[in-house]
PDB file of C-alpha atoms in Angstrom:
ATOM      1  CA  ASP A 583      43.494 -84.085  45.784  1.00 87.00           C
ATOM      2  CA  GLU A 584      45.856 -85.049  42.974  1.00 87.00           C
ATOM      3  CA  ASN A 585      46.640 -81.343  42.495  1.00 86.00           C
ATOM      4  CA  LYS A 586      47.912 -81.297  46.090  1.00 92.00           C
ATOM      5  CA  GLY A 587      50.499 -84.026  45.436  1.00 94.00           C
ATOM      6  CA  CYS A 588      48.479 -86.832  46.995  1.00 96.00           C
ATOM      7  CA  ALA A 589      49.094 -89.410  44.237  1.00 96.00           C
ATOM      8  CA  GLU A 590      52.838 -89.073  44.786  1.00 97.00           C
ATOM      9  CA  MET A 591      52.312 -89.105  48.561  1.00 97.00           C
ATOM     10  CA  PHE A 592      50.412 -92.403  48.352  1.00 97.00           C
ATOM     11  CA  ASP A 593      53.135 -93.920  46.178  1.00 97.00           C
ATOM     12  CA  TYR A 594      55.927 -92.734  48.481  1.00 98.00           C
ATOM     13  CA  PHE A 595      54.094 -93.795  51.639  1.00 98.00           C
ATOM     14  CA  ARG A 596      53.300 -97.303  50.378  1.00 97.00           C
ATOM     15  CA  ARG A 597      56.922 -97.765  49.335  1.00 97.00           C
ATOM     16  CA  TYR A 598      58.103 -96.498  52.729  1.00 97.00           C
ATOM     17  CA  VAL A 599      55.850 -98.890  54.644  1.00 96.00           C
ATOM     18  CA  ALA A 600      56.962-101.819  52.472  1.00 96.00           C
ATOM     19  CA  GLN A 601      60.692-101.002  52.644  1.00 96.00           C
ATOM     20  CA  VAL A 602      61.378 -99.149  55.873  1.00 95.00           C
ATOM     21  CA  SER A 603      58.763 -99.151  58.623  1.00 88.00           C
ATOM     22  CA  ARG A 604      55.665-101.205  59.154  1.00 85.00           C
ATOM     23  CA  ASP A 605      54.573 -99.075  62.145  1.00 88.00           C
ATOM     24  CA  MET A 606      53.649 -95.862  60.337  1.00 93.00           C
ATOM     25  CA  GLU A 607      49.988 -94.979  59.658  1.00 95.00           C
ATOM     26  CA  LEU A 608      48.824 -92.369  57.168  1.00 97.00           C
ATOM     27  CA  VAL A 609      45.592 -90.750  58.359  1.00 96.00           C
ATOM     28  CA  LEU A 610      43.749 -88.520  55.910  1.00 96.00           C
ATOM     29  CA  ILE A 611      41.131 -85.931  56.791  1.00 94.00           C
ATOM     30  CA  GLY A 612      38.824 -84.159  54.373  1.00 91.00           C
ATOM     31  CA  THR A 613      36.752 -84.810  51.305  1.00 91.00           C
ATOM     32  CA  ALA A 614      38.491 -87.110  48.838  1.00 91.00           C
ATOM     33  CA  MET A 615      39.013 -85.573  45.410  1.00 90.00           C
ATOM     34  CA  MET A 616      40.646 -88.752  44.109  1.00 91.00           C
ATOM     35  CA  ARG A 617      40.544 -92.461  44.830  1.00 94.00           C
ATOM     36  CA  ILE A 618      42.183 -93.313  48.154  1.00 94.00           C
ATOM     37  CA  PRO A 619      44.269 -96.484  47.816  1.00 94.00           C
ATOM     38  CA  THR A 620      43.122 -99.470  49.820  1.00 94.00           C
ATOM     39  CA  HIS A 621      46.015-100.203  52.152  1.00 95.00           C
ATOM     40  CA  PRO A 622      46.185-101.469  55.752  1.00 95.00           C
ATOM     41  CA  HIS A 623      48.278 -98.437  56.793  1.00 96.00           C
ATOM     42  CA  ILE A 624      46.160 -95.756  55.088  1.00 96.00           C
ATOM     43  CA  ARG A 625      42.997 -94.528  56.809  1.00 95.00           C
ATOM     44  CA  HIS A 626      40.676 -91.890  55.438  1.00 96.00           C
ATOM     45  CA  LEU A 627      38.459 -90.284  58.079  1.00 94.00           C
ATOM     46  CA  GLY A 628      36.603 -88.109  55.579  1.00 94.00           C
ATOM     47  CA  PHE A 629      35.075 -84.802  56.583  1.00 94.00           C
ATOM     48  CA  VAL A 630      35.329 -84.240  60.345  1.00 95.00           C
ATOM     49  CA  THR A 631      34.506 -81.403  62.718  1.00 95.00           C
ATOM     50  CA  ASP A 632      37.216 -78.911  63.665  1.00 93.00           C
ATOM     51  CA  GLU A 633      37.407 -80.489  67.096  1.00 95.00           C
ATOM     52  CA  GLU A 634      37.965 -83.944  65.581  1.00 95.00           C
ATOM     53  CA  LYS A 635      40.562 -82.532  63.174  1.00 94.00           C
ATOM     54  CA  TYR A 636      42.518 -80.920  65.992  1.00 94.00           C
ATOM     55  CA  ASP A 637      42.247 -84.069  68.122  1.00 95.00           C
ATOM     56  CA  ALA A 638      43.646 -86.129  65.253  1.00 95.00           C
ATOM     57  CA  MET A 639      46.423 -83.609  64.658  1.00 94.00           C
ATOM     58  CA  ALA A 640      47.328 -83.526  68.359  1.00 94.00           C
ATOM     59  CA  ALA A 641      47.698 -87.315  68.293  1.00 95.00           C
ATOM     60  CA  ALA A 642      49.936 -87.247  65.197  1.00 96.00           C
ATOM     61  CA  ASP A 643      53.705 -87.587  65.216  1.00 96.00           C
ATOM     62  CA  LEU A 644      53.952 -85.293  62.208  1.00 97.00           C
ATOM     63  CA  LEU A 645      51.976 -83.590  59.468  1.00 98.00           C
ATOM     64  CA  LEU A 646      52.727 -84.591  55.889  1.00 98.00           C
ATOM     65  CA  MET A 647      52.065 -81.782  53.388  1.00 97.00           C
ATOM     66  CA  PRO A 648      52.688 -83.103  49.838  1.00 97.00           C
ATOM     67  CA  SER A 649      51.471 -80.088  47.848  1.00 96.00           C
ATOM     68  CA  TYR A 650      53.567 -78.676  45.032  1.00 95.00           C
ATOM     69  CA  PHE A 651      51.644 -75.392  45.017  1.00 94.00           C
ATOM     70  CA  GLU A 652      50.818 -73.442  48.186  1.00 92.00           C
ATOM     71  CA  SER A 653      50.771 -69.738  48.861  1.00 89.00           C
ATOM     72  CA  LEU A 654      50.278 -70.251  52.603  1.00 89.00           C
ATOM     73  CA  SER A 655      49.482 -73.572  54.189  1.00 93.00           C
ATOM     74  CA  MET A 656      47.030 -73.042  57.042  1.00 94.00           C
ATOM     75  CA  VAL A 657      47.245 -76.698  58.091  1.00 95.00           C
ATOM     76  CA  THR A 658      51.030 -76.347  58.443  1.00 97.00           C
ATOM     77  CA  ILE A 659      50.574 -73.320  60.695  1.00 96.00           C
ATOM     78  CA  GLU A 660      47.910 -75.207  62.674  1.00 96.00           C
ATOM     79  CA  ALA A 661      50.316 -78.117  63.114  1.00 97.00           C
ATOM     80  CA  TRP A 662      53.029 -75.822  64.438  1.00 98.00           C
ATOM     81  CA  ALA A 663      50.550 -74.160  66.800  1.00 97.00           C
ATOM     82  CA  MET A 664      49.862 -77.648  68.179  1.00 97.00           C
ATOM     83  CA  ARG A 665      53.563 -78.580  68.406  1.00 98.00           C
ATOM     84  CA  VAL A 666      53.468 -81.003  65.480  1.00 98.00           C
ATOM     85  CA  PRO A 667      56.485 -81.013  63.145  1.00 98.00           C
ATOM     86  CA  VAL A 668      55.958 -81.176  59.390  1.00 98.00           C
ATOM     87  CA  LEU A 669      57.319 -83.015  56.392  1.00 98.00           C
ATOM     88  CA  VAL A 670      56.675 -80.921  53.287  1.00 98.00           C
ATOM     89  CA  ASN A 671      57.204 -81.185  49.564  1.00 98.00           C
ATOM     90  CA  GLY A 672      60.449 -79.338  48.869  1.00 97.00           C
ATOM     91  CA  HIS A 673      59.384 -78.587  45.293  1.00 97.00           C
ATOM     92  CA  CYS A 674      56.998 -76.007  46.772  1.00 97.00           C
ATOM     93  CA  ASP A 675      59.150 -72.939  47.418  1.00 96.00           C
ATOM     94  CA  VAL A 676      56.685 -71.511  49.946  1.00 96.00           C
ATOM     95  CA  LEU A 677      56.436 -74.667  52.069  1.00 97.00           C
ATOM     96  CA  ARG A 678      60.172 -75.334  51.934  1.00 97.00           C
ATOM     97  CA  GLY A 679      61.028 -71.726  52.784  1.00 96.00           C
ATOM     98  CA  GLN A 680      58.562 -71.469  55.613  1.00 96.00           C
ATOM     99  CA  THR A 681      59.703 -74.797  57.072  1.00 97.00           C
ATOM    100  CA  ILE A 682      63.347 -73.711  56.914  1.00 97.00           C
ATOM    101  CA  ARG A 683      62.604 -70.312  58.504  1.00 97.00           C
ATOM    102  CA  ALA A 684      60.600 -71.980  61.265  1.00 97.00           C
ATOM    103  CA  ASN A 685      63.144 -74.797  61.662  1.00 98.00           C
ATOM    104  CA  ALA A 686      60.051 -76.871  62.398  1.00 98.00           C
ATOM    105  CA  GLY A 687      60.196 -79.745  59.967  1.00 98.00           C
ATOM    106  CA  LEU A 688      61.920 -81.391  57.045  1.00 98.00           C
ATOM    107  CA  TYR A 689      61.330 -81.387  53.310  1.00 98.00           C
ATOM    108  CA  TYR A 690      61.800 -83.818  50.437  1.00 98.00           C
ATOM    109  CA  GLU A 691      62.170 -83.618  46.671  1.00 98.00           C
ATOM    110  CA  SER A 692      62.429 -87.335  45.834  1.00 98.00           C
ATOM    111  CA  TYR A 693      61.390 -90.683  47.262  1.00 98.00           C
ATOM    112  CA  GLY A 694      64.861 -91.184  48.762  1.00 98.00           C
ATOM    113  CA  GLU A 695      64.651 -87.866  50.597  1.00 98.00           C
ATOM    114  CA  PHE A 696      61.064 -88.620  51.646  1.00 98.00           C
ATOM    115  CA  ALA A 697      62.085 -91.976  53.119  1.00 98.00           C
ATOM    116  CA  GLU A 698      65.127 -90.565  54.949  1.00 98.00           C
ATOM    117  CA  ALA A 699      63.234 -87.571  56.326  1.00 98.00           C
ATOM    118  CA  LEU A 700      60.234 -89.648  57.386  1.00 98.00           C
ATOM    119  CA  TYR A 701      62.495 -92.204  59.048  1.00 97.00           C
ATOM    120  CA  ALA A 702      64.356 -89.438  60.900  1.00 97.00           C
ATOM    121  CA  LEU A 703      61.074 -88.011  62.166  1.00 97.00           C
ATOM    122  CA  GLU A 704      59.622 -91.423  63.001  1.00 96.00           C
ATOM    123  CA  SER A 705      62.653 -92.805  64.800  1.00 96.00           C
ATOM    124  CA  ASN A 706      64.136 -89.758  66.532  1.00 97.00           C
ATOM    125  CA  ARG A 707      61.861 -88.494  69.301  1.00 96.00           C
ATOM    126  CA  VAL A 708      64.363 -85.799  70.330  1.00 98.00           C
ATOM    127  CA  LEU A 709      64.419 -84.382  66.791  1.00 98.00           C
ATOM    128  CA  ARG A 710      60.624 -84.512  66.571  1.00 97.00           C
ATOM    129  CA  ARG A 711      60.238 -82.642  69.862  1.00 97.00           C
ATOM    130  CA  ALA A 712      62.824 -80.006  68.950  1.00 98.00           C
ATOM    131  CA  LEU A 713      61.164 -79.317  65.594  1.00 98.00           C
ATOM    132  CA  ALA A 714      57.746 -79.266  67.283  1.00 98.00           C
ATOM    133  CA  GLU A 715      58.906 -76.668  69.830  1.00 98.00           C
ATOM    134  CA  ASN A 716      60.495 -74.582  67.061  1.00 98.00           C
ATOM    135  CA  GLY A 717      57.195 -74.693  65.217  1.00 98.00           C
ATOM    136  CA  ARG A 718      55.285 -73.508  68.259  1.00 98.00           C
ATOM    137  CA  ARG A 719      57.719 -70.615  68.778  1.00 98.00           C
ATOM    138  CA  TYR A 720      57.439 -69.678  65.080  1.00 97.00           C
ATOM    139  CA  TYR A 721      53.652 -69.705  65.353  1.00 97.00           C
ATOM    140  CA  GLU A 722      53.779 -67.496  68.477  1.00 96.00           C
ATOM    141  CA  ARG A 723      56.157 -65.011  66.783  1.00 95.00           C
ATOM    142  CA  HIS A 724      54.186 -64.709  63.552  1.00 94.00           C
ATOM    143  CA  TYR A 725      50.611 -65.997  63.742  1.00 92.00           C
ATOM    144  CA  THR A 726      48.900 -65.465  67.097  1.00 92.00           C
ATOM    145  CA  TRP A 727      45.983 -63.042  67.063  1.00 91.00           C
ATOM    146  CA  ASP A 728      47.972 -60.445  69.019  1.00 93.00           C
ATOM    147  CA  VAL A 729      50.758 -60.535  66.432  1.00 88.00           C
ATOM    148  CA  ILE A 730      48.346 -60.350  63.484  1.00 88.00           C
ATOM    149  CA  ASP A 731      46.414 -57.468  65.114  1.00 91.00           C
ATOM    150  CA  ARG A 732      49.654 -55.580  65.743  1.00 90.00           C
ATOM    151  CA  LYS A 733      50.749 -56.051  62.100  1.00 87.00           C
ATOM    152  CA  TYR A 734      47.440 -54.741  60.759  1.00 87.00           C
ATOM    153  CA  LEU A 735      47.380 -51.778  63.145  1.00 90.00           C
ATOM    154  CA  THR A 736      50.972 -50.889  62.267  1.00 88.00           C
ATOM    155  CA  MET A 737      50.158 -51.060  58.558  1.00 89.00           C
ATOM    156  CA  LEU A 738      47.048 -48.895  58.996  1.00 88.00           C
ATOM    157  CA  GLU A 739      49.005 -46.351  61.053  1.00 87.00           C
ATOM    158  CA  ARG A 740      51.679 -46.148  58.347  1.00 85.00           C
ATOM    159  CA  LEU A 741      49.032 -45.629  55.686  1.00 84.00           C
ATOM    160  CA  GLN A 742      47.356 -42.937  57.771  1.00 82.00           C
ATOM    161  CA  ASP A 743      50.697 -41.197  58.411  1.00 80.00           C
ATOM    162  CA  ALA A 744      51.508 -41.291  54.696  1.00 77.00           C
ATOM    163  CA  ASN A 745      48.112 -39.794  53.871  1.00 73.00           C
ATOM    164  CA  LEU A 746      48.469 -37.053  56.511  1.00 70.00           C
ATOM    165  CA  ASN A 747      51.929 -36.142  55.253  1.00 70.00           C
ATOM    166  CA  GLY A 748      50.596 -35.313  51.797  1.00 63.00           C
ATOM    167  CA  TYR A 749      51.464 -38.459  49.902  1.00 58.00           C
ATOM    168  CA  GLU A 750      48.903 -38.831  47.152  1.00 56.00           C
ATOM    169  CA  ALA A 751      49.689 -42.447  46.452  1.00 53.00           C
ATOM    170  CA  LEU A 752      51.949 -45.037  48.000  1.00 54.00           C
ATOM    171  CA  THR A 753      52.371 -46.870  44.711  1.00 59.00           C
ATOM    172  CA  GLU A 754      52.440 -45.919  41.076  1.00 65.00           C
ATOM    173  CA  PRO A 755      49.088 -46.092  39.306  1.00 66.00           C
ATOM    174  CA  GLN A 756      48.558 -49.439  37.631  1.00 67.00           C
ATOM    175  CA  PRO A 757      47.056 -49.802  34.165  1.00 72.00           C
ATOM    176  CA  GLY A 758      43.439 -50.918  34.016  1.00 71.00           C
ATOM    177  CA  TRP A 759      42.313 -54.311  32.758  1.00 71.00           C
ATOM    178  CA  LEU A 760      41.704 -53.135  29.193  1.00 70.00           C
ATOM    179  CA  GLU A 761      45.035 -51.336  29.021  1.00 64.00           C
TER     180      GLU A 761
END
């Protein structure tokens, strides 16, 4: 999708393959919302089952997330759960911040940074493994079902305690739509 930064990703990737590394393959999964460039190193698998998606992700050296606008990237979390480091668009505050907090990938804001970060991930197996393990630990600390359940139960208990202690509202009333 062009709105997800894919046009820039295609440009950067083609330049990278021409200038830096002829070994890298870009594999795309999902329904195309724009024309996919014809290129010997770009493969579009189209819509696949979840099992096929996870198989492809498990075989990947990294996940490239080019989006400028994300509130929470599920595919990034899935990659970390599977011990796959990420390369994200640094113009997206959420992706950059989450990647920094997880210490589970790199980010870029220009072609030069893209090329350097991708080369570091492609050529340095030790770095890739360390970031992948950090991602897995981040996923386990924040996104396993046990953790999510505990967060919801804690929130519900706090709300119940606030209600039992006579608090009428936890926030100030907000004006209605017409106001």
